[in-house]
PDB file of C-alpha atoms in Angstrom:
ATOM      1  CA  UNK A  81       0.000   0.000   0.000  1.00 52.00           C
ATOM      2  CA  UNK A  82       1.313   3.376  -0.982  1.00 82.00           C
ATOM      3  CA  UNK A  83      -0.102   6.112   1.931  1.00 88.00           C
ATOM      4  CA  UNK A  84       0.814   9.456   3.283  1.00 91.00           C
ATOM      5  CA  UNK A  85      -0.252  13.247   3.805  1.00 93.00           C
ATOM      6  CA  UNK A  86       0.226  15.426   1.431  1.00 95.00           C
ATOM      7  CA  UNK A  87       1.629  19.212   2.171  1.00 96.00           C
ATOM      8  CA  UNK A  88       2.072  22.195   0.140  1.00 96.00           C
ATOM      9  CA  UNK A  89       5.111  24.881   0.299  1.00 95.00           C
ATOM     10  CA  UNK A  90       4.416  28.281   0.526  1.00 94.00           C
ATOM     11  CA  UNK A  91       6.061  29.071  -2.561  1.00 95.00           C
ATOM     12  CA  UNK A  92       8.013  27.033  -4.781  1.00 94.00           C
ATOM     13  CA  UNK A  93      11.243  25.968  -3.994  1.00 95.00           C
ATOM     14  CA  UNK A  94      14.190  27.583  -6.086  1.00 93.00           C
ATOM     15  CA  UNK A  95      16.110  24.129  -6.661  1.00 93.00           C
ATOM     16  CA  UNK A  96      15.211  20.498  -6.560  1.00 95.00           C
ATOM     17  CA  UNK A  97      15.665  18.770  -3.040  1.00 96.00           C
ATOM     18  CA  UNK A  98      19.279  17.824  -2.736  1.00 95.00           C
ATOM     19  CA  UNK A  99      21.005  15.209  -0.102  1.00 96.00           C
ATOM     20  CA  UNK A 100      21.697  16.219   3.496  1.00 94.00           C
ATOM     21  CA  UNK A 101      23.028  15.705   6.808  1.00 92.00           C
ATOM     22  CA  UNK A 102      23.888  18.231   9.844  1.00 87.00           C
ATOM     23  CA  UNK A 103      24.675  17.194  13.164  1.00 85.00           C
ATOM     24  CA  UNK A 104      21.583  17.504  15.446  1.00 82.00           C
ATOM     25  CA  UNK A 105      20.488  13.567  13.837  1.00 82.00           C
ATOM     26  CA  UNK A 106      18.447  15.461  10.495  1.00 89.00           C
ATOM     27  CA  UNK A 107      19.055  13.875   7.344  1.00 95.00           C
ATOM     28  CA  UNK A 108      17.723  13.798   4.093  1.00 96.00           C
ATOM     29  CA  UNK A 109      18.183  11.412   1.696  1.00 97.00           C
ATOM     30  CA  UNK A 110      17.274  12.164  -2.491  1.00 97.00           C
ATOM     31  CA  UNK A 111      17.379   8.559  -3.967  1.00 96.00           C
ATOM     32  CA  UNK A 112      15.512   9.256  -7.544  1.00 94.00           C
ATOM     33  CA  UNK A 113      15.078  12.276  -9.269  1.00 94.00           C
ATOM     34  CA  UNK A 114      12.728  12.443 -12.886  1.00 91.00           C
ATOM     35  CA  UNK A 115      12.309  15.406 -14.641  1.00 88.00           C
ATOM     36  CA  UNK A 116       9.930  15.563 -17.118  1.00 82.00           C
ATOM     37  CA  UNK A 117      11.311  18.584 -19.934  1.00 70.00           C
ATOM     38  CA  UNK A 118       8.023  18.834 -21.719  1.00 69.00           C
ATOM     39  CA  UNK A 119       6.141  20.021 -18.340  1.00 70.00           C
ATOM     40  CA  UNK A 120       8.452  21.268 -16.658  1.00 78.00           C
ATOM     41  CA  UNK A 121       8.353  18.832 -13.717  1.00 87.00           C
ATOM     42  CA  UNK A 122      10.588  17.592 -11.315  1.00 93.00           C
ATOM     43  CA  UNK A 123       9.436  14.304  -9.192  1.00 94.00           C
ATOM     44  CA  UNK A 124      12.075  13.397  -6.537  1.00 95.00           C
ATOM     45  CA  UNK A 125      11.659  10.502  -3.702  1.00 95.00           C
ATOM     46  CA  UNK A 126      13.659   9.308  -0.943  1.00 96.00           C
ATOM     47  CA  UNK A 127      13.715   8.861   3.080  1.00 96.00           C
ATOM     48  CA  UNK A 128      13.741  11.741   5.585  1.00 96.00           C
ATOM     49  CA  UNK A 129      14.991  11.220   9.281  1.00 95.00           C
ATOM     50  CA  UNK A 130      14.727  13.551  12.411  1.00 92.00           C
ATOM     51  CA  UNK A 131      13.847  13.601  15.528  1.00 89.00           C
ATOM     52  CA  UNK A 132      10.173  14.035  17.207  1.00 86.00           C
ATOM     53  CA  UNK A 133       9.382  15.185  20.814  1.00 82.00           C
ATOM     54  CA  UNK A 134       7.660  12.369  22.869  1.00 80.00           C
ATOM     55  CA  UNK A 135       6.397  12.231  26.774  1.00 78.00           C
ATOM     56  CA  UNK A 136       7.604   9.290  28.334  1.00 81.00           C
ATOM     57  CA  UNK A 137       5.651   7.853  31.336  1.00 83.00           C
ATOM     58  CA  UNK A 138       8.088   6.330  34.610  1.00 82.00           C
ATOM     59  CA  UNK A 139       6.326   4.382  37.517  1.00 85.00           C
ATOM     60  CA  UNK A 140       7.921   4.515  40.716  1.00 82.00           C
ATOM     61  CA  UNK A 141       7.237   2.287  43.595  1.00 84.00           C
ATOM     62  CA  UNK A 142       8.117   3.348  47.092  1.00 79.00           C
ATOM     63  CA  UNK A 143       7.233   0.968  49.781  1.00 76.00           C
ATOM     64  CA  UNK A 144       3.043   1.483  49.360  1.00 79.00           C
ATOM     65  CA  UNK A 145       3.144   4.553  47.262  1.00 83.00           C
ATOM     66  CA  UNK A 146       3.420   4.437  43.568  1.00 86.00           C
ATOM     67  CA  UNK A 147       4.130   7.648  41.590  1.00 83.00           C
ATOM     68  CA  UNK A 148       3.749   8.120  38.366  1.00 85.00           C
ATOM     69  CA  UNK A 149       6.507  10.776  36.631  1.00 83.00           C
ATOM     70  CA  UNK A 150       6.174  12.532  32.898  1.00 83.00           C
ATOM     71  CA  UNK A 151       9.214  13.402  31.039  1.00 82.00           C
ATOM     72  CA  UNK A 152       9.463  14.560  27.339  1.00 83.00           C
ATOM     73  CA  UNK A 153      12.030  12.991  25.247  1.00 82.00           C
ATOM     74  CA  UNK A 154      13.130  12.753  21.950  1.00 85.00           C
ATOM     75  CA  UNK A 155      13.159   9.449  19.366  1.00 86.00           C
ATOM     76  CA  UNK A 156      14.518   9.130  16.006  1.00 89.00           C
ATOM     77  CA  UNK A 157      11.819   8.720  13.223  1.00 91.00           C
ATOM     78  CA  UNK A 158      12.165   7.977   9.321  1.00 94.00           C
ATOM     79  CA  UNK A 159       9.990   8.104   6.449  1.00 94.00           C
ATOM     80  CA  UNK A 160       9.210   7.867   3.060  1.00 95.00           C
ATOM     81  CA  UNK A 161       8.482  10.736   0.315  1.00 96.00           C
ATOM     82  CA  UNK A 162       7.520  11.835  -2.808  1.00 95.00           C
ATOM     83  CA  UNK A 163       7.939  15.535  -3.603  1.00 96.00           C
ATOM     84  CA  UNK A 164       7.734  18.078  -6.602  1.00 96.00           C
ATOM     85  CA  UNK A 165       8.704  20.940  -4.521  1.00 96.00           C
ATOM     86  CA  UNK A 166      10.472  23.287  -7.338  1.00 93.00           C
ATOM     87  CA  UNK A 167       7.168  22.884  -9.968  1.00 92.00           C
ATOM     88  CA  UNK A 168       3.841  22.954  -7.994  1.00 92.00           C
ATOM     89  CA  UNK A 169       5.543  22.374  -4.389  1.00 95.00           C
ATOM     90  CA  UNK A 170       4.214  19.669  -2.497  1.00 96.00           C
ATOM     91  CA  UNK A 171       5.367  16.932  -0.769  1.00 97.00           C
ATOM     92  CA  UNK A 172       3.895  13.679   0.387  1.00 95.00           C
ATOM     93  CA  UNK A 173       5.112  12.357   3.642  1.00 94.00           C
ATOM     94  CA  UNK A 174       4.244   8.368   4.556  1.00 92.00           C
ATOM     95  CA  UNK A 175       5.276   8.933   8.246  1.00 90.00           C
ATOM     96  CA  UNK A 176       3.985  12.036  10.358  1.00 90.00           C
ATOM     97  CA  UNK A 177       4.140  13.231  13.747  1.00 87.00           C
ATOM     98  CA  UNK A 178       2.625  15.676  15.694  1.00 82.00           C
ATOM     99  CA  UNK A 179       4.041  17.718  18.616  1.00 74.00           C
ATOM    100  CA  UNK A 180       0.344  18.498  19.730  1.00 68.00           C
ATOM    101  CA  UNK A 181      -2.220  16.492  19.038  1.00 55.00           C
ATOM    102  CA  UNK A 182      -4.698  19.317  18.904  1.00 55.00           C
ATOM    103  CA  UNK A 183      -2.762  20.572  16.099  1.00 60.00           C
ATOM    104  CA  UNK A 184      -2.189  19.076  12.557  1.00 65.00           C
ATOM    105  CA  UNK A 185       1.093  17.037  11.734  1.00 75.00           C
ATOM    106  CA  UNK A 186       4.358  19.480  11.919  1.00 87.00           C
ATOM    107  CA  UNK A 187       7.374  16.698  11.212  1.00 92.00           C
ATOM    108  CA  UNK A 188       8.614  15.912   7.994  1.00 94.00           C
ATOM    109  CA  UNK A 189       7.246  19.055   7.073  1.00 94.00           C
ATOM    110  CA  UNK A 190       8.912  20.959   9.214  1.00 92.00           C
ATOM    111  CA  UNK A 191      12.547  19.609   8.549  1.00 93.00           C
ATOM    112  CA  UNK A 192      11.357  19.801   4.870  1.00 94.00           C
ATOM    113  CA  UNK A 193      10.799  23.633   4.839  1.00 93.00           C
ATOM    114  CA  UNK A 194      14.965  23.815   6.351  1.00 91.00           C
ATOM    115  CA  UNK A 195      15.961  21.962   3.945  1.00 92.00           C
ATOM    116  CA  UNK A 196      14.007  23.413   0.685  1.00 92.00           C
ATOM    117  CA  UNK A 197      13.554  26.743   2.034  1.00 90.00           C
ATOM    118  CA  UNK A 198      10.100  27.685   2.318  1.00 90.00           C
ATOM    119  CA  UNK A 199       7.086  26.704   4.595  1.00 93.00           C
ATOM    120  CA  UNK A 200       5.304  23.736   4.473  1.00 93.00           C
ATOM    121  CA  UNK A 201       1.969  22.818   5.721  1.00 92.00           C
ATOM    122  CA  UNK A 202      -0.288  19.783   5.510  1.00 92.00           C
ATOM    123  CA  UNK A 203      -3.643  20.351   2.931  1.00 93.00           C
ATOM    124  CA  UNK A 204      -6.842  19.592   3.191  1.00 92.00           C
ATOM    125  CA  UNK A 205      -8.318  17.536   0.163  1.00 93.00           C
ATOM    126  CA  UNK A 206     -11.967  17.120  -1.475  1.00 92.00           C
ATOM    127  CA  UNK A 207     -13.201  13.762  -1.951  1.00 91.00           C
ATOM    128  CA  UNK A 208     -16.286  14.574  -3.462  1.00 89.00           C
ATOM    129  CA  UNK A 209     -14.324  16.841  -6.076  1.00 93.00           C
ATOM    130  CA  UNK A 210     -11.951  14.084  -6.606  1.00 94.00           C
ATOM    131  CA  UNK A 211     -15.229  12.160  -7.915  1.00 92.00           C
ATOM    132  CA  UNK A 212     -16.542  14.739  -9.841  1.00 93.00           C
ATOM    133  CA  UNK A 213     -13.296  15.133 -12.013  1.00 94.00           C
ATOM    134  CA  UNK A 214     -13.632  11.508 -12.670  1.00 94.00           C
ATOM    135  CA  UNK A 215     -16.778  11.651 -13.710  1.00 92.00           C
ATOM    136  CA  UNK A 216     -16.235  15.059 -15.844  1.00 93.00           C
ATOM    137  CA  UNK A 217     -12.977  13.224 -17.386  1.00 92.00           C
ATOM    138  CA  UNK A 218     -15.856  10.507 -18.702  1.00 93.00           C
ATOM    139  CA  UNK A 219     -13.279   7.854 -17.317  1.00 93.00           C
ATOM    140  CA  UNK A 220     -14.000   4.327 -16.118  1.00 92.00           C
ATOM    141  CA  UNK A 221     -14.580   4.685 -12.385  1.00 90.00           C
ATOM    142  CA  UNK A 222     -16.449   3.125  -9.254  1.00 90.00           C
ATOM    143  CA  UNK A 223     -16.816   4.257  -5.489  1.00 87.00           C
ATOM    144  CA  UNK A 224     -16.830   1.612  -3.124  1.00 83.00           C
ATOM    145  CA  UNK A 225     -17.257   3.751  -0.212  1.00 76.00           C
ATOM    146  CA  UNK A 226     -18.288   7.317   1.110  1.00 73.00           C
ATOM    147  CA  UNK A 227     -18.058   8.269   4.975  1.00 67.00           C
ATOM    148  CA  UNK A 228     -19.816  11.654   6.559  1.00 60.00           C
ATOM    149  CA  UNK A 229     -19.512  13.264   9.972  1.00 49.00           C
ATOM    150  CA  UNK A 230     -23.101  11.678  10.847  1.00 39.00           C
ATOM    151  CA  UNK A 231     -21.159   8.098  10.863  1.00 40.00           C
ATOM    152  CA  UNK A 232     -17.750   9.090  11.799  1.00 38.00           C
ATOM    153  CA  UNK A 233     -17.419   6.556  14.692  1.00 40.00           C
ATOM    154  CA  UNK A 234     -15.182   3.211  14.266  1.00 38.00           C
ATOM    155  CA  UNK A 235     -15.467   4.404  10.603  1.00 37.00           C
ATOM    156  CA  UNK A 236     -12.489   2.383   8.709  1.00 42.00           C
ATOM    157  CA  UNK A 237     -12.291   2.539   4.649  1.00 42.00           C
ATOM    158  CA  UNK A 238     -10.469  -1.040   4.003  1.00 42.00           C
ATOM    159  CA  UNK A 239      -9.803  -3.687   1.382  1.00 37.00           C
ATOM    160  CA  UNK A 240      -7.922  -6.241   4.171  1.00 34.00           C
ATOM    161  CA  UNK A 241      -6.030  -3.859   5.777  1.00 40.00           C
ATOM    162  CA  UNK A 242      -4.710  -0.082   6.320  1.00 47.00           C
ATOM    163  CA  UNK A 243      -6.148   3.083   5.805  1.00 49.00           C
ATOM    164  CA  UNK A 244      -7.710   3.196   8.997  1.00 50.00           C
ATOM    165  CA  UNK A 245      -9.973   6.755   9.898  1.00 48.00           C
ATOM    166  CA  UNK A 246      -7.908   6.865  12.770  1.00 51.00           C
ATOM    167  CA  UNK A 247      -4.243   7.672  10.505  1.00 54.00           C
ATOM    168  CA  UNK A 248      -5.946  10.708   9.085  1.00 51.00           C
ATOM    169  CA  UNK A 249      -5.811  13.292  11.500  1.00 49.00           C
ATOM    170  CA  UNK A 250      -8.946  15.045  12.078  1.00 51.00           C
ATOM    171  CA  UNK A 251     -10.882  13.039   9.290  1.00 53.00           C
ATOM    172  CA  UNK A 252     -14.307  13.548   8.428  1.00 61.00           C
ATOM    173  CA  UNK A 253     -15.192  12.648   5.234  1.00 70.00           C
ATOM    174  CA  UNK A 254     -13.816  10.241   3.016  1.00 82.00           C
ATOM    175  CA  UNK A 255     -14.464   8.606  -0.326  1.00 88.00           C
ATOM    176  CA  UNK A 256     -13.001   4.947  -1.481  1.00 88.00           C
ATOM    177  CA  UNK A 257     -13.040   4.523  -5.675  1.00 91.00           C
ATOM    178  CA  UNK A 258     -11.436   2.826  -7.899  1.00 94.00           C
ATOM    179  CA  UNK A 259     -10.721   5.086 -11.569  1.00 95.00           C
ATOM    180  CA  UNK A 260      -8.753   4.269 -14.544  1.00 96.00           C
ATOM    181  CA  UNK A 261      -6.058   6.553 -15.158  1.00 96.00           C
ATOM    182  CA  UNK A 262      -3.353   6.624 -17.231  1.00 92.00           C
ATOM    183  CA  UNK A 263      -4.374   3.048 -18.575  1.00 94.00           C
ATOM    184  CA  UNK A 264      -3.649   2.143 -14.869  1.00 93.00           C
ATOM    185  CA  UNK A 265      -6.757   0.468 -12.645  1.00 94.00           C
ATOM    186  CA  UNK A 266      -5.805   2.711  -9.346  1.00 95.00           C
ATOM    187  CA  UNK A 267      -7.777   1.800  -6.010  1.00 93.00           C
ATOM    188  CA  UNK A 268      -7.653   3.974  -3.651  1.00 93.00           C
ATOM    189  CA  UNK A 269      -9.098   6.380  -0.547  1.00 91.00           C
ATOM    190  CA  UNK A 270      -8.773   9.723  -0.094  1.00 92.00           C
ATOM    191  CA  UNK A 271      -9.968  11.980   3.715  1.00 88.00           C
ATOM    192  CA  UNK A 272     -10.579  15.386   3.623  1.00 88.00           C
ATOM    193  CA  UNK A 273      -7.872  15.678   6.362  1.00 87.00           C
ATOM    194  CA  UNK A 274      -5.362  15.363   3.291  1.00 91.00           C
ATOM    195  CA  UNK A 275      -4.252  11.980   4.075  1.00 91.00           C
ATOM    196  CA  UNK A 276      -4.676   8.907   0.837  1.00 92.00           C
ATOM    197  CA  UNK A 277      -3.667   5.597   0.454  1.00 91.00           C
ATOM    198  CA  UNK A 278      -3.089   3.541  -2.826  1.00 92.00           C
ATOM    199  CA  UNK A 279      -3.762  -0.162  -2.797  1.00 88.00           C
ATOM    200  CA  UNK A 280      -3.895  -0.907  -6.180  1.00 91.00           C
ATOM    201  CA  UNK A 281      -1.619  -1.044  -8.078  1.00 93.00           C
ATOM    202  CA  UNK A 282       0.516  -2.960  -5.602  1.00 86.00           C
ATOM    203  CA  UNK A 283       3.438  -0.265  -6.365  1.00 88.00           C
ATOM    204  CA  UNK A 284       3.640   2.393  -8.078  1.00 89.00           C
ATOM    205  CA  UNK A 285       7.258   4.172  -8.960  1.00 88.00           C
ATOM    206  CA  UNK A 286       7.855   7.293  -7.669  1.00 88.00           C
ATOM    207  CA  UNK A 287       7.322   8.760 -10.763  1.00 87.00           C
ATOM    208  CA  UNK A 288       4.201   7.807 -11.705  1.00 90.00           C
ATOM    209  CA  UNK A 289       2.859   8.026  -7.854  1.00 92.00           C
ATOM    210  CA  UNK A 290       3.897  11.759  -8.332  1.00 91.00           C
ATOM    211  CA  UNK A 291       2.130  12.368 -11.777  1.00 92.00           C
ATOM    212  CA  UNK A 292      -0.919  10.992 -10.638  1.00 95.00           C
ATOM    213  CA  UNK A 293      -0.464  13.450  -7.474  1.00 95.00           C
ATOM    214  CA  UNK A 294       0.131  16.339  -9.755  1.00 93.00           C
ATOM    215  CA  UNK A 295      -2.617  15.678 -12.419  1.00 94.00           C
ATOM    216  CA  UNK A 296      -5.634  14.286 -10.080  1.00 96.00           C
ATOM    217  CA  UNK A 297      -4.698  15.310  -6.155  1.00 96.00           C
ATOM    218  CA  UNK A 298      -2.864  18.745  -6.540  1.00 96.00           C
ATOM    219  CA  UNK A 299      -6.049  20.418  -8.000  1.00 96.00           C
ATOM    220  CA  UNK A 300      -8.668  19.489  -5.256  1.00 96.00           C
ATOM    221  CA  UNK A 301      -6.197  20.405  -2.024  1.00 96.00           C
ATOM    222  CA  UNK A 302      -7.129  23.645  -0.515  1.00 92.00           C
ATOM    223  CA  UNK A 303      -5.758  25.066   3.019  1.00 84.00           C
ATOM    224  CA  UNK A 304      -9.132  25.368   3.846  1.00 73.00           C
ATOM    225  CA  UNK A 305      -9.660  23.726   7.172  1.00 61.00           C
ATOM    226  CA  UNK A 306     -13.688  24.041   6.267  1.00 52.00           C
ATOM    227  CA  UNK A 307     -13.867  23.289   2.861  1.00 51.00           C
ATOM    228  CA  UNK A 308     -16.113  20.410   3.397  1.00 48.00           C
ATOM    229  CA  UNK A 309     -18.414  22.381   4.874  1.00 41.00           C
ATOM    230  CA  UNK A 310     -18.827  25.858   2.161  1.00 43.00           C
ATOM    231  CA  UNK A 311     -19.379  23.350  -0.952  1.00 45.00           C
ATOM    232  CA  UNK A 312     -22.643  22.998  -2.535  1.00 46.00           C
ATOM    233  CA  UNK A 313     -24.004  19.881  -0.063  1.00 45.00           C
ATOM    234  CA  UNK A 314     -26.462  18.705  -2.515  1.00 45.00           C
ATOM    235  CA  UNK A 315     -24.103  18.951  -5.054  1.00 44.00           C
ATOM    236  CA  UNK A 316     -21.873  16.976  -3.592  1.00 49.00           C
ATOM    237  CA  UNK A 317     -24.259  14.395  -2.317  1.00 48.00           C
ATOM    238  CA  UNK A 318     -25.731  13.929  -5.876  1.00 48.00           C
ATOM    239  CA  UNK A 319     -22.248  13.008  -7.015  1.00 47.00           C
ATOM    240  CA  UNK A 320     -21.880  10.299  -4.475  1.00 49.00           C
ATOM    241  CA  UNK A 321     -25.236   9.067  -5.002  1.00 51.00           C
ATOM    242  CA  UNK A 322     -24.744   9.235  -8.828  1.00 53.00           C
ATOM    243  CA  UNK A 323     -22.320   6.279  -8.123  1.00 48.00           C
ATOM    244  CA  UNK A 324     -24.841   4.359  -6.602  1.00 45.00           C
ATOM    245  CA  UNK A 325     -22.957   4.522  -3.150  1.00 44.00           C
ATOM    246  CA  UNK A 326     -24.649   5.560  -0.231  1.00 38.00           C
ATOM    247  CA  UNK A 327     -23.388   6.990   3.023  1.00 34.00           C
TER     248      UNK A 327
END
């Protein structure tokens, strides 16, 4: 399964990412780099590692008393990208962390904005928009599943395994299709939160995982944290139920 968040930069990088490694444990690894001359487009992918803040519980025992003592710490994390951050400039991160989990995901994206230069920050996505270009595109398509915020609870989008509700962070609305793109069958689920997940095809190279990003997920992000919520309900609604999928 291919899965991550996806995050925009604030502007477009000046270069293409480039291999790197500084002494407080960040590093930054560029293993493929395609660039596409006709468009313009640069797709790199690689690993990122860092380090994450992370409270750390201790029980102590003293004779009949047991005390319980919080300390934060710091672990080493890694994860897998796929970026375009000198064209459009976004990045998708398969690993996240949070130093507040009231707040949206801050690492890789954070060691990603020292390292290409300008802020990042995770997107919101829409599902139903997603299924509306499919349709509009007259290509071969099928939703499998659709999830509101009136049945958010224990709410999981599967095929077996992954993609659980609770790996999108704040998730409330989801859509699970299957569309035929690039004369590729590609299964997948997308939250509004900004997180997807590919199952099918098995792999993808980071190439072609990044055009499909460009050409069908880049134009329905938004940093809208309520875009969900000003779109045309029915409108929306008669696009899922156009599928014959119900929520």
């Amino acid at each position: 399964m291919i899965a991550g968040q996806l995050a925009f930069l604030a502007e477009a990088a000046a270069e293409p990412l480039e291999n790197h490694h500084d002494q407080t444990g960040r590093a930054l690894e560029v293993e493929e780099t395609q660039t596409y001359l006709d468009e313009d487009l640069t797709i790199q992918s690689g690993m990122v590692a860092g380090e994450v803040p992370q409270e750390e519980e201790r029980v102590l025992t003293d004779g009949h008393e047991i005390e319980t003592e919080t300390r934060n710490v710091k672990r080493r994390v890694a994860s897998e990208w796929v970026a375009d951050v000198d064209g459009e400039g976004w990045i998708l991160a398969e690993q996240t962390h949070t130093s507040d989990l009231e707040h949206e995901p801050d690492w890789p994206f954070n060691d990603f904005s020292r390292f290409a230069g300008p802020e990042i920050a995770p997107v919101q996505l829409k599902p139903w928009e997603f299924v509306r270009n499919q349709r509009d595109a007259d290509r071969e398509w099928t939703v499998e599943m659709t999830t509101y915020e009136s049945n958010l609870d224990d709410t999981t989008i599967e095929w077996g395994h992954g993609a659980l509700k609770s790996k999108a962070t704040d998730a409330d609305v989801g859509v699970a299709l299957t569309t035929f793109w690039n004369d590729v069958h590609v299964r997948l689920v997308i939250y509004s939160s900004g997180y997807l997940a590919i199952w099918e095809p098995g792999e993808m190279k980071p190439e072609l995982l990044g055009r499909f990003i460009h050409e069908e997920i880049v134009p329905i992000a938004t940093f809208d944290d309520d875009a969900e919520v000003e779109e045309d309900q029915e409108a929306e609604q008669s696009t899922f139920e156009d599928s014959g999928v119900k929520a």
